[in-house]
């Protein structure tokens, strides 16, 4: 899920009252300052700290991440499988911003931005591991037999602060159920209208029907849909990139040369419109962080729903999601654009106004105009998957707020309604407010991660001890005082329930 400023297209209402316009401008300025300086610094810092505290778990146990991801479809005992939880998380990680956001990073930072995007994703994997592991250990069992957890839960149960957990949950519900569907739906309908002349109301109708069919089935149905749709759309997009690379195979070494040279300002002509090496660093880091969601407190809500034998298992799988999002999906966008040639993209010359269409133009130029519809369909499902993932996150936090079944049905109706509204109206203030809420959510989550780091270390130590002493047996976590740095509330991981993990 990449947060970037959306633009309106022709024919959209653009005039807002002066007071709303001033508030939007003020919040935009505040958000830009917070995201550019404070959040980026903190996200990188927490990633480095978690890498150090876990002794680079993302490198040491990478093969186990892949192993769990490829064999985690079963063993849920009627609940949500580890792979389904992974797919829900990937549904929001792999959003429209993976296409337009990376294009904007290339425009502003040049090819070198991709190197810094890769680098920051490495430390982000450790952050994602930590928050997913915490979401698992502090999760609770819902009335339907599945699990719920996430930052609101580990703030309340791990730090003993129900008040801050409630504040987190409220902000996340507002962001995910109100703003996120609007943002994604608006970008989808604008793209379809601009590229193919399809009226926004027609796109709205399709989105509303599809969203309603899934969200009223609850998190279980979202998980089943995500399990199929997320891998399909990711593989489809990577396949397009592979086709583009195949057409330009002899230029691949030059792509890498430009990326590394641009990262350190080693060669003229590789800087983006935002400046030299510093712009490459800033835009690459920003895109890497906000694309894969590591540390932002959203993905753990999906991680907690999985039925696993040990919290670390899901931590490893969710950490792999950062790698897949950055190294496969975002990098695919970068290579598509870099392969397009000077007629489509020139570092330091191509302007920011080209960002929304740059990737699609690059694909159609190299593979033919017939690829316009496949790219539009890809963008549609990238956005649609983010809407479904956002709903799942919101429902998890409604559970934390102790909302009943009727409230969750209202949540589904609100998600469908905001999807329809966002498809036909460009509500810039809503998007800015979402950025503000996400900034607060991220800050709260990062503080919680640092304070709960001893839990992450203890759980990882227990997991690795079991792997060492019983190589053929799957590590199985049981909450015992000598293992953990403090008492663990609830009975999810006590000896008897743990046998059903």
PDB file of C-alpha atoms in Angstrom, residues 7 19 34 59 61 95 98 147 190 194 204 215 256 265 273 312 342 347-348 351 414 420 444 450 454 470 483 499:
ATOM      1  CA  UNK A   7      -4.592  13.632  -8.662  1.00  0.00           C
ATOM      2  CA  UNK A  19     -12.022  26.742   4.461  1.00  0.00           C
ATOM      3  CA  UNK A  34       6.197  14.425   9.051  1.00  0.00           C
ATOM      4  CA  UNK A  59      19.025 -12.900   6.429  1.00  0.00           C
ATOM      5  CA  UNK A  61      16.278 -17.461   8.377  1.00  0.00           C
ATOM      6  CA  UNK A  95      -1.550  -1.769  -4.360  1.00  0.00           C
ATOM      7  CA  UNK A  98       3.398  -0.209  -6.608  1.00  0.00           C
ATOM      8  CA  UNK A 147      -8.120 -15.144  15.746  1.00  0.00           C
ATOM      9  CA  UNK A 190      -9.921   7.666 -12.941  1.00  0.00           C
ATOM     10  CA  UNK A 194      -8.822   8.260 -18.755  1.00  0.00           C
ATOM     11  CA  UNK A 204     -18.343   2.392  -9.428  1.00  0.00           C
ATOM     12  CA  UNK A 215     -16.909  -8.057   2.549  1.00  0.00           C
ATOM     13  CA  UNK A 256      21.764  -2.302 -13.029  1.00  0.00           C
ATOM     14  CA  UNK A 265      25.671  10.225  -7.999  1.00  0.00           C
ATOM     15  CA  UNK A 273      13.878  16.085 -11.300  1.00  0.00           C
ATOM     16  CA  UNK A 312       7.721 -16.685  14.922  1.00  0.00           C
ATOM     17  CA  UNK A 342      14.293   7.857 -23.981  1.00  0.00           C
ATOM     18  CA  UNK A 347      16.061  10.940 -15.784  1.00  0.00           C
ATOM     19  CA  UNK A 348      15.797  14.602 -14.856  1.00  0.00           C
ATOM     20  CA  UNK A 351       8.081  15.408 -15.225  1.00  0.00           C
ATOM     21  CA  UNK A 414     -19.780   1.646   5.018  1.00  0.00           C
ATOM     22  CA  UNK A 420     -18.912   3.822  -4.519  1.00  0.00           C
ATOM     23  CA  UNK A 444       2.275   4.825  18.038  1.00  0.00           C
ATOM     24  CA  UNK A 450      10.682  -0.634  20.601  1.00  0.00           C
ATOM     25  CA  UNK A 454      12.324  -8.026  24.476  1.00  0.00           C
ATOM     26  CA  UNK A 470      14.603 -31.136  17.718  1.00  0.00           C
ATOM     27  CA  UNK A 483      10.528 -18.249  28.211  1.00  0.00           C
ATOM     28  CA  UNK A 499      -2.177 -28.227  21.395  1.00  0.00           C
TER      29      UNK A 499
END
